[in-house]
CSV table of C-alpha atoms in Angstrom, one decimal:
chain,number,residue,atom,x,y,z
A,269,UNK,CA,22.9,31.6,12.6
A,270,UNK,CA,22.9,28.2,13.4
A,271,UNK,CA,24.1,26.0,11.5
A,272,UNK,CA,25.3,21.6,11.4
A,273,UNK,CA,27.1,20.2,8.4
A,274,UNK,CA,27.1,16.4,7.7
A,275,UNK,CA,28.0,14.5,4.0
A,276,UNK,CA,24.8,14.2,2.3
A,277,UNK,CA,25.6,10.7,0.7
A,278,UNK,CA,28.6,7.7,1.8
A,279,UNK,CA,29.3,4.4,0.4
A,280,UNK,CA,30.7,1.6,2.1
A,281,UNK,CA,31.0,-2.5,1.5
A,282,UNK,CA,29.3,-4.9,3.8
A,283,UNK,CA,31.5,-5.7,6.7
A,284,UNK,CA,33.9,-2.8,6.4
A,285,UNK,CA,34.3,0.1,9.0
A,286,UNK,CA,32.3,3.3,8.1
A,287,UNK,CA,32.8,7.3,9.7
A,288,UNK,CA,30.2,9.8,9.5
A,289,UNK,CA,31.2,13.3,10.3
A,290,UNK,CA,28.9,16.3,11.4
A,291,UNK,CA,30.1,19.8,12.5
A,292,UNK,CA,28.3,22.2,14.1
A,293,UNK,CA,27.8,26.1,15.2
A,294,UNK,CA,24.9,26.6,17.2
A,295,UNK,CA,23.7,28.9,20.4
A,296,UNK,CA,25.2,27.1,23.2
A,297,UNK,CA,25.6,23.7,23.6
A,298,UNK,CA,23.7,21.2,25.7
A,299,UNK,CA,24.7,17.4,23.9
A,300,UNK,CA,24.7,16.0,20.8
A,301,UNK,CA,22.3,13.2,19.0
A,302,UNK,CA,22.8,11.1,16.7
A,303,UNK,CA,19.6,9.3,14.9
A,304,UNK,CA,19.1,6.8,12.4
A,305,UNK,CA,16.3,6.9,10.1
A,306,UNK,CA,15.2,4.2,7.1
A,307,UNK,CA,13.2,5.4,4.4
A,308,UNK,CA,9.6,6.2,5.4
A,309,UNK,CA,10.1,5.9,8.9
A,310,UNK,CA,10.9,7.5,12.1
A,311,UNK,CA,14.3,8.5,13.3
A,312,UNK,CA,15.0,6.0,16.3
A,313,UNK,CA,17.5,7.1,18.8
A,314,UNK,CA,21.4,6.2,18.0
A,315,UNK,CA,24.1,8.1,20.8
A,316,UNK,CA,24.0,10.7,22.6
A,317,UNK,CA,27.3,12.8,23.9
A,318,UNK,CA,27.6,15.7,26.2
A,319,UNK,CA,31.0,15.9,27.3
A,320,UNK,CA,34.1,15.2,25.1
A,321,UNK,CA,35.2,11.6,24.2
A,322,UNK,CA,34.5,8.7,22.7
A,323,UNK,CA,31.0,6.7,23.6
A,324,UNK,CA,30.7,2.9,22.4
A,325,UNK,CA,27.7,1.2,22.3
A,326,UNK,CA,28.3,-2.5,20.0
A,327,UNK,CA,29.3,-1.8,16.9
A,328,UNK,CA,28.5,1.9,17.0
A,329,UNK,CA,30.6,4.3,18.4
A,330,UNK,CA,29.7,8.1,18.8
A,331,UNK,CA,33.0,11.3,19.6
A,332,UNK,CA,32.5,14.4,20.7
A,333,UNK,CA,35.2,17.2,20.3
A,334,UNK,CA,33.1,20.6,21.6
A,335,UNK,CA,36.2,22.9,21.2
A,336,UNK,CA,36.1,21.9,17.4
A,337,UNK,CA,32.7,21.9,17.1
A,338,UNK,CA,33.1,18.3,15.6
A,339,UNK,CA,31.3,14.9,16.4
A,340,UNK,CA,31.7,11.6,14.4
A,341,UNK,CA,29.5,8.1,14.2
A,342,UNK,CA,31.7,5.2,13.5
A,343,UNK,CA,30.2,2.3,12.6
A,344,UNK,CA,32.0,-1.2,12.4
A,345,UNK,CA,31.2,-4.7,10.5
A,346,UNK,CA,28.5,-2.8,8.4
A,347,UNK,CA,25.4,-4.8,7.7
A,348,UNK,CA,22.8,-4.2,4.7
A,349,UNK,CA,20.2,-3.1,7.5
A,350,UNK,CA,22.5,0.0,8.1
A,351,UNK,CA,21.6,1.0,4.9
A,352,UNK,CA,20.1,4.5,6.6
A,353,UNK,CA,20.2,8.2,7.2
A,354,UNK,CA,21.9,8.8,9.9
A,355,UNK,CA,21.0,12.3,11.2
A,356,UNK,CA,23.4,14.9,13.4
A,357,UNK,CA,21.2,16.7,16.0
A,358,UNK,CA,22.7,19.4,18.5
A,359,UNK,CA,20.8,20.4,21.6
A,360,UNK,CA,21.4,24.5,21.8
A,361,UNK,CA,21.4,27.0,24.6
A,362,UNK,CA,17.5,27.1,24.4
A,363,UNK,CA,17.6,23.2,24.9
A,364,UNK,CA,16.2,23.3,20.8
A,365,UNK,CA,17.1,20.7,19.2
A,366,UNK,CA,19.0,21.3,16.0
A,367,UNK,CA,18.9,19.1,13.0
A,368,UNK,CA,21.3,18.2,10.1
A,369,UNK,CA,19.8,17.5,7.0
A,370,UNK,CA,21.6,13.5,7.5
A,371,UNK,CA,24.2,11.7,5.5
A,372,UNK,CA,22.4,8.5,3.4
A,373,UNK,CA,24.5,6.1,4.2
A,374,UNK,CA,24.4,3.5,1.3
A,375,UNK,CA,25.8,-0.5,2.0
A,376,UNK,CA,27.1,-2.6,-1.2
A,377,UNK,CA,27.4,-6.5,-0.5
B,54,UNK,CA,7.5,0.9,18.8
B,55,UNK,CA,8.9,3.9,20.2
B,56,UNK,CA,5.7,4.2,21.9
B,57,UNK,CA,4.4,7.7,20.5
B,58,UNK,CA,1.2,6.8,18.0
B,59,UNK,CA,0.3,9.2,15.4
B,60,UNK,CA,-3.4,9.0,13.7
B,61,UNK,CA,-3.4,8.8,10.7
B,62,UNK,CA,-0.6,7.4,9.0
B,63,UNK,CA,-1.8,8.5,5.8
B,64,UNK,CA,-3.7,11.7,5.0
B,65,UNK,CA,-4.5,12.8,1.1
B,66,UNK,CA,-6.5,15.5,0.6
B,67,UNK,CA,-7.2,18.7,-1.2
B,68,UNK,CA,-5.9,22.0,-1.6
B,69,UNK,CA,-8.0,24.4,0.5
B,70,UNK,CA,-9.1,21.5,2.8
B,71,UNK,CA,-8.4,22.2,7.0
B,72,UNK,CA,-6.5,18.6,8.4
B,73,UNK,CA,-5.9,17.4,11.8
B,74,UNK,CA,-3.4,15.2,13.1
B,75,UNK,CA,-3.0,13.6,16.3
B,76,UNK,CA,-0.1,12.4,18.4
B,77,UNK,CA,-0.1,10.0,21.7
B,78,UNK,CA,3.3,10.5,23.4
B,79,UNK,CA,4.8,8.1,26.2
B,80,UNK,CA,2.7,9.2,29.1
B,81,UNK,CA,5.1,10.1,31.5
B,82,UNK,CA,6.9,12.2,28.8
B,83,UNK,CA,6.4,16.1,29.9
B,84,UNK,CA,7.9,17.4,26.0
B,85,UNK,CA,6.2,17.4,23.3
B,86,UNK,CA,7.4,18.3,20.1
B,87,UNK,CA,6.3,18.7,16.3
B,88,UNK,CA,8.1,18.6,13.3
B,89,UNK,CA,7.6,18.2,9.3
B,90,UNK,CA,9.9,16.1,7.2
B,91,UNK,CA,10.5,16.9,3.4
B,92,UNK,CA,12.6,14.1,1.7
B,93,UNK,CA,16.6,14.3,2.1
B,94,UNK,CA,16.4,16.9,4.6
B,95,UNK,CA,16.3,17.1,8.5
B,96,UNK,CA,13.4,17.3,10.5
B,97,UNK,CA,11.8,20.7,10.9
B,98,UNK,CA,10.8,22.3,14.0
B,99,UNK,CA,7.2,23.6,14.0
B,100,UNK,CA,6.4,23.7,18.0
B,101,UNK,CA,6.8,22.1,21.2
B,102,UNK,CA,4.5,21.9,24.2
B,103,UNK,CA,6.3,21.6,27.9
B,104,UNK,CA,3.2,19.8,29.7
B,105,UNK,CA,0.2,21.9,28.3
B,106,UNK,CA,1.5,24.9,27.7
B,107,UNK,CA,2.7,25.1,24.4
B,108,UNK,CA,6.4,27.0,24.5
B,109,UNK,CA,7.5,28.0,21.6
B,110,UNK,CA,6.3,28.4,17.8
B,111,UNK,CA,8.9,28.1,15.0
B,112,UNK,CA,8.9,31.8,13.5
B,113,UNK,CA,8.7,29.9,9.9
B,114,UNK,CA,5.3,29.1,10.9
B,115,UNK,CA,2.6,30.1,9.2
B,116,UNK,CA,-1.0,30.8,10.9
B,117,UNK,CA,-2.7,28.3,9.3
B,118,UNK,CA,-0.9,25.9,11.4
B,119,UNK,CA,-2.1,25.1,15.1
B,120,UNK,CA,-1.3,22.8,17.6
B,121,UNK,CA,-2.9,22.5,21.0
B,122,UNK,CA,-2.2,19.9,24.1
B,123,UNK,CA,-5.3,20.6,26.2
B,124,UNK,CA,-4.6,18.2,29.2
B,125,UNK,CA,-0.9,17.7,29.0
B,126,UNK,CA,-1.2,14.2,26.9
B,127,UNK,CA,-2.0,14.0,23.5
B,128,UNK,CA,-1.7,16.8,21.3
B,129,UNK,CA,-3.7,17.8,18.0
B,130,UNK,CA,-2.0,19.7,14.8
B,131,UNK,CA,-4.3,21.9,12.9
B,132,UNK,CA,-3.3,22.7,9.0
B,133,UNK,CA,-6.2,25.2,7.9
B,134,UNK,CA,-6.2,26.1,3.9
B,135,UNK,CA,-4.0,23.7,3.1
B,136,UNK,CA,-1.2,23.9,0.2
B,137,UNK,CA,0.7,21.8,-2.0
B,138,UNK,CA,3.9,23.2,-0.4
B,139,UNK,CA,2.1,21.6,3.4
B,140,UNK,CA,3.0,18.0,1.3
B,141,UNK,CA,5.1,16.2,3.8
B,142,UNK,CA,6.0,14.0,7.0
B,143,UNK,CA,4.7,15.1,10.4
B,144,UNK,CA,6.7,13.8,13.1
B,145,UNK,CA,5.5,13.7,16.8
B,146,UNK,CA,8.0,13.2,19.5
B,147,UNK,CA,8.0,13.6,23.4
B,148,UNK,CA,11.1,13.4,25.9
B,149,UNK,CA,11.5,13.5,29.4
B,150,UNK,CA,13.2,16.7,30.9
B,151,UNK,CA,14.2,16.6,34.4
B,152,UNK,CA,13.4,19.6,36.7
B,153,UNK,CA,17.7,19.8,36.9
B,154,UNK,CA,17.4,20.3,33.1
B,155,UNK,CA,18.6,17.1,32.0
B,156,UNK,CA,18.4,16.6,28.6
B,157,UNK,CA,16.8,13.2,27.5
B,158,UNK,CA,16.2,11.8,23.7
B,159,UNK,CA,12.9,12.4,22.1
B,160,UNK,CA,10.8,9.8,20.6
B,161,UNK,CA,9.4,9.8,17.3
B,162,UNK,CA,5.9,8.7,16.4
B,163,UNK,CA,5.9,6.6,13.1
B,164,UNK,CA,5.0,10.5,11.4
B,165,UNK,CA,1.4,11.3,9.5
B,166,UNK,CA,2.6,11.7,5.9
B,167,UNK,CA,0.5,14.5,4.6
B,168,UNK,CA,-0.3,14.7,0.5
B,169,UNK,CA,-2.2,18.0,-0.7
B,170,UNK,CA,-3.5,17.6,-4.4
């Protein structure tokens, strides 16, 4: 089956550096997504990565390791509006998407 | 604004009571895809539309949902008989996918939050 595993719930201060881990098994592999999505909303688009290495974009950053099957969201100089799911998505063989169920990431001044 | 709309917002209704939902996706998006939402999970994936044809149906599905995309732009999703269990979000989005098979985000729509009493 397929499957992608993220921490359901983190806790980090206001202004500190923050890592959110997803794995993944899945059908082939065509890129990996990573969303943000505040409470009764929409996910809005985040990173995407396709081939392995690290992509920054400000003060979030998005790896990709395919040959472990691991990706990570780093995100620096945390701000109460990051207060979020942040949701793991995996493009498979079929071009599917694939969803984790996303880590709640929770900010404390 | 992503700029996918979704009408309504809102929709309460009753158990045993059909409901449609639309969803306007970024015009020159050729994907279209649906999903439901329950709280502290992922989205779901329900079907997805590749111009009008509609490609694939989630095997979870059950009959009484339909979705159709008659011209290749908006898209319509049909709950017949609905069930407290239908209670959720609806999320549209669309993408862009290349003829090479480049893979492009999707957009969401701001979701139809369904309630079935």
């Amino acid at each position: 089956g397929q499957n992608i595993d993220q921490p359901t719930e983190m806790t980090a201060t206001e202004g500190a550096i923050v890592q959110i881990n997803c794995t993944y098994q899945t059908s082939g592999f065509n890129g990996l997504f990573w969303y943000q999505q505040h409470a009764g909303e929409a996910p809005t688009f985040l990173s995407y990565n396709v081939l392995d290495g690290l992509e920054e974009k400000g003060r979030f950053s998005s790896f990709l390791s395919r040959s472990k099957g691991y990706s990570y969201l780093l995100l620096k100089e945390l701000q109460m509006k990051d207060s979020a799911s942040y949701l793991c998505a995996v493009v498979d063989s079929n071009y599917q998407l694939i969803w984790g169920a996303g880590t709640k990431l929770i900010i404390k001044p | 604004d992503t700029g996918v709309s979704q009408d309504p917002r809102h929709k309460i209704t009753k158990r045993g009571q059909n409901v449609t939902f639309r969803c306007d996706p970024i015009s020159e998006h050729n994907r279209l895809y649906w999903y439901r939402q329950t709280l502290g999970q992922g989205p779901e994936f329900l079907t997805y539309f590749q111009n009008e044809a509609q490609l694939e149906k989630s095997r979870l599905l059950s009959d009484r949902f339909s979705a159709e995309r008659p011209k290749g732009s908006f898209s319509t999703l049909e709950i017949q008989h609905t069930e407290q269990g239908d209670s959720a979000m609806y999320l549209c989005a669309s993408s862009l996918v290349s003829q090479g098979g480049e893979y492009n985000e999707q957009f969401f729509g701001p979701g139809t939050r369904l309630t079935v009493l």
